[in-house]
């Protein structure tokens, strides 16, 4: 095992990792940050989406040892002492949450988009979530929620 430092949600964690451990495994099983979901474990569903150095990435496809020195954001990092992040609130208000399994990954993809583009078009929103699968919706309410969150963030 090697000990590495991971910057997750602004907190440095010293973690002993095996070479084969993924970031998803470390988040869920070592650090107990279970908001990042394990879906397909092959990079196809987006349930494990996190933001690494500003880019939405699938944690199941990232080796933990390669994440040392990078800035990692998870769904837990959106917590603001009792207030939901505008993206989370928009998902609730627009009815974009069904079973909720894909929601953390969708929200992290949306955050990565809105961090770099605060006024995306519908096509840009759809492109940002193209690698996030949802079994419950037709994506309409999710796209609507991301557009609404963008508006709220711009007006804040």
Short mmCIF file of N, CA and C in Angstrom, two decimals:
data_model
loop_
_atom_site.label_atom_id
_atom_site.label_comp_id
_atom_site.label_asym_id
_atom_site.label_seq_id
_atom_site.Cartn_x
_atom_site.Cartn_y
_atom_site.Cartn_z
N UNK A 1 0.85 -1.19 0.00
CA UNK A 1 0.00 0.00 0.00
C UNK A 1 0.88 1.23 0.00
N UNK A 2 0.42 2.22 -0.73
CA UNK A 2 1.06 3.53 -0.73
C UNK A 2 0.12 4.52 -0.09
N UNK A 3 0.65 5.49 0.63
CA UNK A 3 -0.17 6.55 1.19
C UNK A 3 -0.08 7.75 0.27
N UNK A 4 -1.26 8.25 -0.11
CA UNK A 4 -1.35 9.42 -0.98
C UNK A 4 -2.24 10.45 -0.29
N UNK A 5 -2.13 11.68 -0.75
CA UNK A 5 -3.01 12.74 -0.26
C UNK A 5 -4.00 13.09 -1.35
N UNK A 6 -5.26 13.07 -0.98
CA UNK A 6 -6.34 13.42 -1.90
C UNK A 6 -7.04 14.67 -1.41
N UNK A 7 -7.20 15.65 -2.29
CA UNK A 7 -7.93 16.88 -1.98
C UNK A 7 -9.37 16.68 -2.43
N UNK A 8 -10.22 16.37 -1.47
CA UNK A 8 -11.62 16.08 -1.77
C UNK A 8 -12.49 17.10 -1.06
N UNK A 9 -13.23 17.85 -1.83
CA UNK A 9 -14.13 18.88 -1.31
C UNK A 9 -13.39 19.86 -0.40
N UNK A 10 -12.14 20.16 -0.77
CA UNK A 10 -11.35 21.13 -0.03
C UNK A 10 -10.68 20.61 1.22
N UNK A 11 -10.79 19.31 1.47
CA UNK A 11 -10.17 18.69 2.63
C UNK A 11 -9.11 17.71 2.14
N UNK A 12 -7.92 17.78 2.73
CA UNK A 12 -6.85 16.86 2.36
C UNK A 12 -6.99 15.59 3.20
N UNK A 13 -7.04 14.46 2.52
CA UNK A 13 -7.15 13.15 3.16
C UNK A 13 -5.88 12.35 2.85
N UNK A 14 -5.18 11.89 3.88
CA UNK A 14 -4.07 10.96 3.69
C UNK A 14 -4.68 9.56 3.67
N UNK A 15 -4.51 8.87 2.56
CA UNK A 15 -5.18 7.58 2.37
C UNK A 15 -4.17 6.54 1.91
N UNK A 16 -4.17 5.40 2.58
CA UNK A 16 -3.37 4.27 2.12
C UNK A 16 -4.17 3.53 1.05
N UNK A 17 -3.59 3.39 -0.13
CA UNK A 17 -4.31 2.79 -1.25
C UNK A 17 -3.53 1.65 -1.87
N UNK A 18 -4.26 0.69 -2.35
CA UNK A 18 -3.70 -0.39 -3.15
C UNK A 18 -3.61 0.11 -4.59
N UNK A 19 -2.66 -0.39 -5.36
CA UNK A 19 -2.52 0.08 -6.75
C UNK A 19 -3.77 -0.10 -7.60
N UNK A 20 -4.57 -1.10 -7.34
CA UNK A 20 -5.74 -1.38 -8.18
C UNK A 20 -7.01 -0.65 -7.75
N UNK A 21 -6.96 0.12 -6.67
CA UNK A 21 -8.16 0.78 -6.17
C UNK A 21 -8.52 1.98 -7.05
N UNK A 22 -9.81 2.07 -7.33
CA UNK A 22 -10.31 3.21 -8.08
C UNK A 22 -10.67 4.34 -7.12
N UNK A 23 -10.82 5.52 -7.68
CA UNK A 23 -11.28 6.65 -6.87
C UNK A 23 -12.65 6.33 -6.28
N UNK A 24 -13.52 5.70 -7.04
CA UNK A 24 -14.84 5.34 -6.54
C UNK A 24 -14.72 4.46 -5.29
N UNK A 25 -13.86 3.45 -5.34
CA UNK A 25 -13.68 2.57 -4.20
C UNK A 25 -13.20 3.36 -2.98
N UNK A 26 -12.23 4.22 -3.16
CA UNK A 26 -11.69 5.00 -2.05
C UNK A 26 -12.76 5.93 -1.48
N UNK A 27 -13.51 6.60 -2.35
CA UNK A 27 -14.57 7.50 -1.87
C UNK A 27 -15.58 6.75 -1.02
N UNK A 28 -16.09 5.64 -1.54
CA UNK A 28 -17.18 4.92 -0.88
C UNK A 28 -16.71 4.05 0.29
N UNK A 29 -15.66 3.27 0.07
CA UNK A 29 -15.29 2.24 1.03
C UNK A 29 -14.26 2.68 2.06
N UNK A 30 -13.43 3.64 1.70
CA UNK A 30 -12.39 4.09 2.63
C UNK A 30 -12.82 5.37 3.33
N UNK A 31 -13.31 6.35 2.55
CA UNK A 31 -13.68 7.64 3.14
C UNK A 31 -15.16 7.73 3.50
N UNK A 32 -15.94 6.74 3.11
CA UNK A 32 -17.38 6.67 3.42
C UNK A 32 -18.16 7.86 2.88
N UNK A 33 -17.73 8.35 1.73
CA UNK A 33 -18.47 9.39 0.99
C UNK A 33 -19.35 8.64 -0.01
N UNK A 34 -20.52 8.23 0.43
CA UNK A 34 -21.36 7.32 -0.36
C UNK A 34 -22.34 8.02 -1.29
N UNK A 35 -22.27 9.35 -1.39
CA UNK A 35 -23.13 10.06 -2.33
C UNK A 35 -22.79 9.73 -3.76
N UNK A 36 -21.54 9.44 -4.03
CA UNK A 36 -21.11 9.01 -5.36
C UNK A 36 -21.53 7.55 -5.50
N UNK A 37 -22.38 7.27 -6.48
CA UNK A 37 -22.97 5.94 -6.60
C UNK A 37 -22.15 5.02 -7.50
N UNK A 38 -22.23 3.73 -7.21
CA UNK A 38 -21.63 2.72 -8.08
C UNK A 38 -22.75 2.10 -8.92
N UNK A 39 -22.65 2.31 -10.22
CA UNK A 39 -23.66 1.77 -11.12
C UNK A 39 -23.09 0.61 -11.91
N UNK A 40 -22.56 0.91 -13.07
CA UNK A 40 -22.10 -0.13 -13.99
C UNK A 40 -20.67 -0.58 -13.72
N UNK A 41 -19.87 0.26 -13.10
CA UNK A 41 -18.46 0.00 -12.83
C UNK A 41 -17.65 -0.17 -14.12
N UNK A 42 -18.16 0.36 -15.22
CA UNK A 42 -17.44 0.28 -16.50
C UNK A 42 -17.36 1.64 -17.20
N UNK A 43 -17.83 2.70 -16.55
CA UNK A 43 -17.74 4.03 -17.13
C UNK A 43 -18.87 4.37 -18.09
N UNK A 44 -19.92 3.57 -18.10
CA UNK A 44 -20.99 3.79 -19.07
C UNK A 44 -22.21 4.53 -18.54
N UNK A 45 -22.43 4.54 -17.21
CA UNK A 45 -23.70 5.07 -16.70
C UNK A 45 -23.61 6.46 -16.10
N UNK A 46 -22.45 6.87 -15.61
CA UNK A 46 -22.29 8.21 -15.04
C UNK A 46 -22.77 8.36 -13.61
N UNK A 47 -23.21 7.28 -12.97
CA UNK A 47 -23.69 7.39 -11.59
C UNK A 47 -22.58 7.80 -10.63
N UNK A 48 -21.34 7.52 -11.00
CA UNK A 48 -20.19 7.82 -10.13
C UNK A 48 -19.49 9.12 -10.52
N UNK A 49 -20.18 9.99 -11.23
CA UNK A 49 -19.55 11.22 -11.71
C UNK A 49 -19.09 12.11 -10.57
N UNK A 50 -17.85 12.57 -10.66
CA UNK A 50 -17.26 13.55 -9.75
C UNK A 50 -16.60 14.60 -10.64
N UNK A 51 -16.15 15.68 -10.03
CA UNK A 51 -15.44 16.70 -10.79
C UNK A 51 -13.98 16.65 -10.36
N UNK A 52 -13.09 16.49 -11.34
CA UNK A 52 -11.65 16.45 -11.10
C UNK A 52 -11.02 17.60 -11.88
N UNK A 53 -10.42 18.53 -11.15
CA UNK A 53 -9.80 19.70 -11.77
C UNK A 53 -10.75 20.38 -12.77
N UNK A 54 -12.02 20.49 -12.36
CA UNK A 54 -13.01 21.20 -13.16
C UNK A 54 -13.72 20.40 -14.22
N UNK A 55 -13.35 19.14 -14.40
CA UNK A 55 -13.94 18.30 -15.44
C UNK A 55 -14.74 17.16 -14.83
N UNK A 56 -15.96 16.94 -15.34
CA UNK A 56 -16.78 15.82 -14.87
C UNK A 56 -16.14 14.52 -15.36
N UNK A 57 -15.90 13.61 -14.40
CA UNK A 57 -15.24 12.34 -14.72
C UNK A 57 -15.93 11.20 -13.98
N UNK A 58 -15.84 10.01 -14.53
CA UNK A 58 -16.39 8.81 -13.88
C UNK A 58 -15.36 8.27 -12.90
N UNK A 59 -15.69 8.28 -11.62
CA UNK A 59 -14.77 7.84 -10.57
C UNK A 59 -14.42 6.36 -10.69
N UNK A 60 -15.27 5.57 -11.31
CA UNK A 60 -14.99 4.14 -11.45
C UNK A 60 -13.87 3.87 -12.45
N UNK A 61 -13.54 4.83 -13.27
CA UNK A 61 -12.51 4.66 -14.29
C UNK A 61 -11.20 5.36 -13.92
N UNK A 62 -11.15 5.98 -12.74
CA UNK A 62 -9.96 6.72 -12.32
C UNK A 62 -9.24 5.94 -11.23
N UNK A 63 -7.98 5.74 -11.40
CA UNK A 63 -7.19 5.06 -10.38
C UNK A 63 -6.91 6.07 -9.27
N UNK A 64 -7.14 5.66 -8.04
CA UNK A 64 -6.99 6.56 -6.90
C UNK A 64 -5.58 7.14 -6.83
N UNK A 65 -4.58 6.33 -7.08
CA UNK A 65 -3.20 6.80 -6.97
C UNK A 65 -2.90 7.92 -7.96
N UNK A 66 -3.64 8.00 -9.05
CA UNK A 66 -3.43 9.05 -10.06
C UNK A 66 -4.11 10.36 -9.67
N UNK A 67 -4.88 10.36 -8.60
CA UNK A 67 -5.64 11.55 -8.20
C UNK A 67 -4.89 12.42 -7.20
N UNK A 68 -3.74 11.98 -6.73
CA UNK A 68 -2.93 12.80 -5.83
C UNK A 68 -2.57 14.10 -6.53
N UNK A 69 -2.74 15.21 -5.83
CA UNK A 69 -2.41 16.52 -6.39
C UNK A 69 -3.52 17.15 -7.21
N UNK A 70 -4.62 16.46 -7.37
CA UNK A 70 -5.76 16.99 -8.13
C UNK A 70 -6.84 17.48 -7.16
N UNK A 71 -7.70 18.34 -7.65
CA UNK A 71 -8.83 18.83 -6.86
C UNK A 71 -10.06 18.02 -7.24
N UNK A 72 -10.64 17.35 -6.26
CA UNK A 72 -11.78 16.46 -6.49
C UNK A 72 -13.00 17.02 -5.77
N UNK A 73 -14.11 17.09 -6.48
CA UNK A 73 -15.38 17.51 -5.87
C UNK A 73 -16.37 16.36 -5.99
N UNK A 74 -17.06 16.09 -4.89
CA UNK A 74 -18.12 15.08 -4.89
C UNK A 74 -19.44 15.77 -4.53
N UNK A 75 -20.51 15.04 -4.63
CA UNK A 75 -21.83 15.58 -4.30
C UNK A 75 -21.86 16.10 -2.86
N UNK A 76 -21.12 15.46 -1.95
CA UNK A 76 -21.08 15.93 -0.57
C UNK A 76 -20.49 17.34 -0.47
N UNK A 77 -19.64 17.71 -1.41
CA UNK A 77 -19.01 19.02 -1.40
C UNK A 77 -19.96 20.16 -1.71
N UNK A 78 -21.16 19.84 -2.18
CA UNK A 78 -22.15 20.89 -2.48
C UNK A 78 -22.89 21.35 -1.23
N UNK A 79 -22.75 20.60 -0.16
CA UNK A 79 -23.42 20.93 1.11
C UNK A 79 -22.93 22.29 1.59
N UNK A 80 -23.86 23.14 1.92
CA UNK A 80 -23.52 24.49 2.36
C UNK A 80 -24.18 24.78 3.71
N UNK A 81 -23.92 23.93 4.68
CA UNK A 81 -24.41 24.16 6.02
C UNK A 81 -25.92 24.28 6.15
N UNK A 82 -26.66 23.53 5.42
CA UNK A 82 -28.11 23.53 5.55
C UNK A 82 -28.84 23.98 4.30
N UNK A 83 -28.18 24.71 3.44
CA UNK A 83 -28.81 25.17 2.20
C UNK A 83 -28.39 24.26 1.06
N UNK A 84 -29.36 23.87 0.26
CA UNK A 84 -29.04 23.09 -0.92
C UNK A 84 -28.36 23.97 -1.95
N UNK A 85 -27.50 23.37 -2.75
CA UNK A 85 -26.90 24.07 -3.88
C UNK A 85 -28.04 24.40 -4.86
N UNK A 86 -27.95 25.50 -5.60
CA UNK A 86 -29.02 25.84 -6.56
C UNK A 86 -29.34 24.72 -7.55
N UNK A 87 -28.36 23.93 -7.92
CA UNK A 87 -28.65 22.81 -8.83
C UNK A 87 -29.50 21.77 -8.13
N UNK A 88 -29.16 21.45 -6.89
CA UNK A 88 -29.96 20.48 -6.14
C UNK A 88 -31.39 20.98 -5.95
N UNK A 89 -31.54 22.25 -5.60
CA UNK A 89 -32.88 22.80 -5.38
C UNK A 89 -33.68 22.81 -6.68
N UNK A 90 -33.03 23.13 -7.79
CA UNK A 90 -33.73 23.13 -9.07
C UNK A 90 -34.18 21.72 -9.46
N UNK A 91 -33.37 20.71 -9.15
CA UNK A 91 -33.77 19.33 -9.43
C UNK A 91 -35.05 18.99 -8.66
N UNK A 92 -35.13 19.42 -7.42
CA UNK A 92 -36.33 19.18 -6.62
C UNK A 92 -37.51 19.96 -7.18
N UNK A 93 -37.31 21.25 -7.39
CA UNK A 93 -38.39 22.13 -7.83
C UNK A 93 -38.95 21.75 -9.20
N UNK A 94 -38.10 21.23 -10.08
CA UNK A 94 -38.53 20.88 -11.43
C UNK A 94 -38.96 19.42 -11.55
N UNK A 95 -38.93 18.68 -10.46
CA UNK A 95 -39.33 17.27 -10.50
C UNK A 95 -38.36 16.40 -11.27
N UNK A 96 -37.07 16.74 -11.24
CA UNK A 96 -36.07 16.00 -11.99
C UNK A 96 -35.53 14.79 -11.24
N UNK A 97 -36.01 14.58 -10.01
CA UNK A 97 -35.56 13.45 -9.21
C UNK A 97 -36.67 12.40 -9.22
N UNK A 98 -36.34 11.21 -9.68
CA UNK A 98 -37.30 10.12 -9.63
C UNK A 98 -36.80 9.12 -8.59
N UNK A 99 -36.14 8.07 -9.00
CA UNK A 99 -35.60 7.13 -8.01
C UNK A 99 -34.39 7.74 -7.30
N UNK A 100 -33.69 8.64 -7.94
CA UNK A 100 -32.58 9.36 -7.34
C UNK A 100 -31.22 8.73 -7.52
N UNK A 101 -31.14 7.53 -8.08
CA UNK A 101 -29.84 6.86 -8.18
C UNK A 101 -28.88 7.62 -9.08
N UNK A 102 -29.37 8.16 -10.19
CA UNK A 102 -28.50 8.89 -11.12
C UNK A 102 -28.29 10.33 -10.72
N UNK A 103 -29.07 10.82 -9.77
CA UNK A 103 -29.09 12.25 -9.45
C UNK A 103 -27.73 12.82 -9.05
N UNK A 104 -26.96 12.20 -8.15
CA UNK A 104 -25.66 12.79 -7.82
C UNK A 104 -24.76 12.96 -9.05
N UNK A 105 -24.71 11.97 -9.91
CA UNK A 105 -23.90 12.06 -11.12
C UNK A 105 -24.40 13.13 -12.07
N UNK A 106 -25.72 13.22 -12.21
CA UNK A 106 -26.30 14.27 -13.06
C UNK A 106 -25.96 15.65 -12.51
N UNK A 107 -26.08 15.81 -11.21
CA UNK A 107 -25.82 17.11 -10.58
C UNK A 107 -24.34 17.48 -10.74
N UNK A 108 -23.45 16.52 -10.60
CA UNK A 108 -22.02 16.84 -10.75
C UNK A 108 -21.70 17.18 -12.20
N UNK A 109 -22.31 16.51 -13.16
CA UNK A 109 -22.12 16.88 -14.57
C UNK A 109 -22.65 18.29 -14.82
N UNK A 110 -23.80 18.59 -14.23
CA UNK A 110 -24.39 19.93 -14.38
C UNK A 110 -23.50 20.99 -13.75
N UNK A 111 -22.95 20.69 -12.58
CA UNK A 111 -22.08 21.66 -11.91
C UNK A 111 -20.83 21.94 -12.73
N UNK A 112 -20.22 20.91 -13.27
CA UNK A 112 -19.02 21.11 -14.11
C UNK A 112 -19.37 22.00 -15.30
N UNK A 113 -20.52 21.77 -15.90
CA UNK A 113 -20.96 22.60 -17.02
C UNK A 113 -21.16 24.04 -16.58
N UNK A 114 -21.95 24.25 -15.53
CA UNK A 114 -22.29 25.61 -15.11
C UNK A 114 -21.10 26.37 -14.54
N UNK A 115 -20.12 25.66 -14.01
CA UNK A 115 -18.90 26.33 -13.53
C UNK A 115 -18.14 26.96 -14.69
N UNK A 116 -18.19 26.32 -15.85
CA UNK A 116 -17.45 26.86 -17.00
C UNK A 116 -18.34 27.64 -17.97
N UNK A 117 -19.65 27.42 -17.90
CA UNK A 117 -20.58 28.09 -18.83
C UNK A 117 -21.87 28.39 -18.07
N UNK A 118 -21.99 29.59 -17.50
CA UNK A 118 -23.16 29.90 -16.68
C UNK A 118 -24.46 30.13 -17.46
N UNK A 119 -24.39 30.14 -18.78
CA UNK A 119 -25.59 30.38 -19.59
C UNK A 119 -25.63 29.40 -20.76
N UNK A 120 -25.74 28.10 -20.47
CA UNK A 120 -25.70 27.10 -21.55
C UNK A 120 -27.01 27.02 -22.32
N UNK A 121 -26.89 26.62 -23.56
CA UNK A 121 -28.06 26.33 -24.38
C UNK A 121 -28.60 24.96 -24.00
N UNK A 122 -29.79 24.64 -24.45
CA UNK A 122 -30.34 23.31 -24.18
C UNK A 122 -29.44 22.24 -24.77
N UNK A 123 -28.91 22.48 -25.95
CA UNK A 123 -28.01 21.50 -26.57
C UNK A 123 -26.74 21.31 -25.75
N UNK A 124 -26.19 22.39 -25.20
CA UNK A 124 -25.01 22.28 -24.36
C UNK A 124 -25.31 21.51 -23.08
N UNK A 125 -26.50 21.70 -22.53
CA UNK A 125 -26.90 20.93 -21.35
C UNK A 125 -26.99 19.45 -21.69
N UNK A 126 -27.67 19.15 -22.80
CA UNK A 126 -27.81 17.75 -23.21
C UNK A 126 -26.45 17.11 -23.48
N UNK A 127 -25.54 17.88 -24.06
CA UNK A 127 -24.19 17.37 -24.33
C UNK A 127 -23.46 17.08 -23.01
N UNK A 128 -23.64 17.95 -22.02
CA UNK A 128 -22.95 17.78 -20.73
C UNK A 128 -23.40 16.53 -19.98
N UNK A 129 -24.65 16.11 -20.18
CA UNK A 129 -25.16 14.93 -19.47
C UNK A 129 -25.27 13.71 -20.37
N UNK A 130 -24.66 13.77 -21.53
CA UNK A 130 -24.79 12.67 -22.50
C UNK A 130 -24.26 11.34 -21.97
N UNK A 131 -23.33 11.37 -21.05
CA UNK A 131 -22.77 10.13 -20.49
C UNK A 131 -23.36 9.78 -19.13
N UNK A 132 -24.53 10.35 -18.82
CA UNK A 132 -25.24 10.03 -17.58
C UNK A 132 -26.55 9.35 -17.97
N UNK A 133 -26.71 8.12 -17.54
CA UNK A 133 -27.93 7.38 -17.87
C UNK A 133 -28.96 7.50 -16.75
N UNK A 134 -30.22 7.63 -17.13
CA UNK A 134 -31.33 7.65 -16.20
C UNK A 134 -32.38 6.69 -16.73
N UNK A 135 -32.81 5.77 -15.89
CA UNK A 135 -33.82 4.79 -16.29
C UNK A 135 -35.24 5.30 -16.07
N UNK A 136 -35.41 6.35 -15.28
CA UNK A 136 -36.74 6.75 -14.85
C UNK A 136 -37.36 7.88 -15.68
N UNK A 137 -36.54 8.71 -16.29
CA UNK A 137 -37.08 9.90 -16.95
C UNK A 137 -36.77 9.91 -18.43
N UNK A 138 -37.35 10.84 -19.12
CA UNK A 138 -37.01 11.09 -20.51
C UNK A 138 -36.02 12.22 -20.63
N UNK A 139 -35.39 12.59 -19.54
CA UNK A 139 -34.37 13.64 -19.44
C UNK A 139 -34.94 15.05 -19.55
N UNK A 140 -36.19 15.21 -19.94
CA UNK A 140 -36.76 16.55 -20.11
C UNK A 140 -36.67 17.36 -18.82
N UNK A 141 -37.13 16.78 -17.71
CA UNK A 141 -37.12 17.51 -16.44
C UNK A 141 -35.70 17.76 -15.94
N UNK A 142 -34.78 16.86 -16.25
CA UNK A 142 -33.38 17.06 -15.86
C UNK A 142 -32.79 18.24 -16.62
N UNK A 143 -33.03 18.29 -17.91
CA UNK A 143 -32.55 19.41 -18.74
C UNK A 143 -33.19 20.71 -18.26
N UNK A 144 -34.48 20.66 -17.98
CA UNK A 144 -35.18 21.84 -17.47
C UNK A 144 -34.57 22.30 -16.14
N UNK A 145 -34.28 21.36 -15.25
CA UNK A 145 -33.72 21.70 -13.94
C UNK A 145 -32.34 22.35 -14.08
N UNK A 146 -31.52 21.85 -14.98
CA UNK A 146 -30.19 22.43 -15.16
C UNK A 146 -30.30 23.84 -15.73
N UNK A 147 -31.22 24.04 -16.67
CA UNK A 147 -31.45 25.39 -17.19
C UNK A 147 -31.95 26.34 -16.12
N UNK A 148 -32.84 25.84 -15.27
CA UNK A 148 -33.35 26.66 -14.16
C UNK A 148 -32.25 26.97 -13.15
N UNK A 149 -31.41 26.00 -12.87
CA UNK A 149 -30.30 26.23 -11.95
C UNK A 149 -29.35 27.29 -12.52
N UNK A 150 -29.09 27.24 -13.80
CA UNK A 150 -28.22 28.22 -14.44
C UNK A 150 -28.80 29.61 -14.27
N UNK A 151 -30.10 29.74 -14.48
CA UNK A 151 -30.77 31.04 -14.30
C UNK A 151 -30.63 31.53 -12.87
N UNK A 152 -30.88 30.65 -11.92
CA UNK A 152 -30.79 31.03 -10.50
C UNK A 152 -29.39 31.45 -10.10
N UNK A 153 -28.41 30.73 -10.60
CA UNK A 153 -27.02 31.05 -10.28
C UNK A 153 -26.64 32.41 -10.88
N UNK A 154 -27.05 32.65 -12.10
CA UNK A 154 -26.75 33.94 -12.74
C UNK A 154 -27.39 35.09 -12.00
N UNK A 155 -28.60 34.87 -11.48
CA UNK A 155 -29.35 35.95 -10.81
C UNK A 155 -28.97 36.12 -9.35
N UNK A 156 -28.19 35.23 -8.81
CA UNK A 156 -27.82 35.30 -7.39
C UNK A 156 -26.80 36.41 -7.14
#
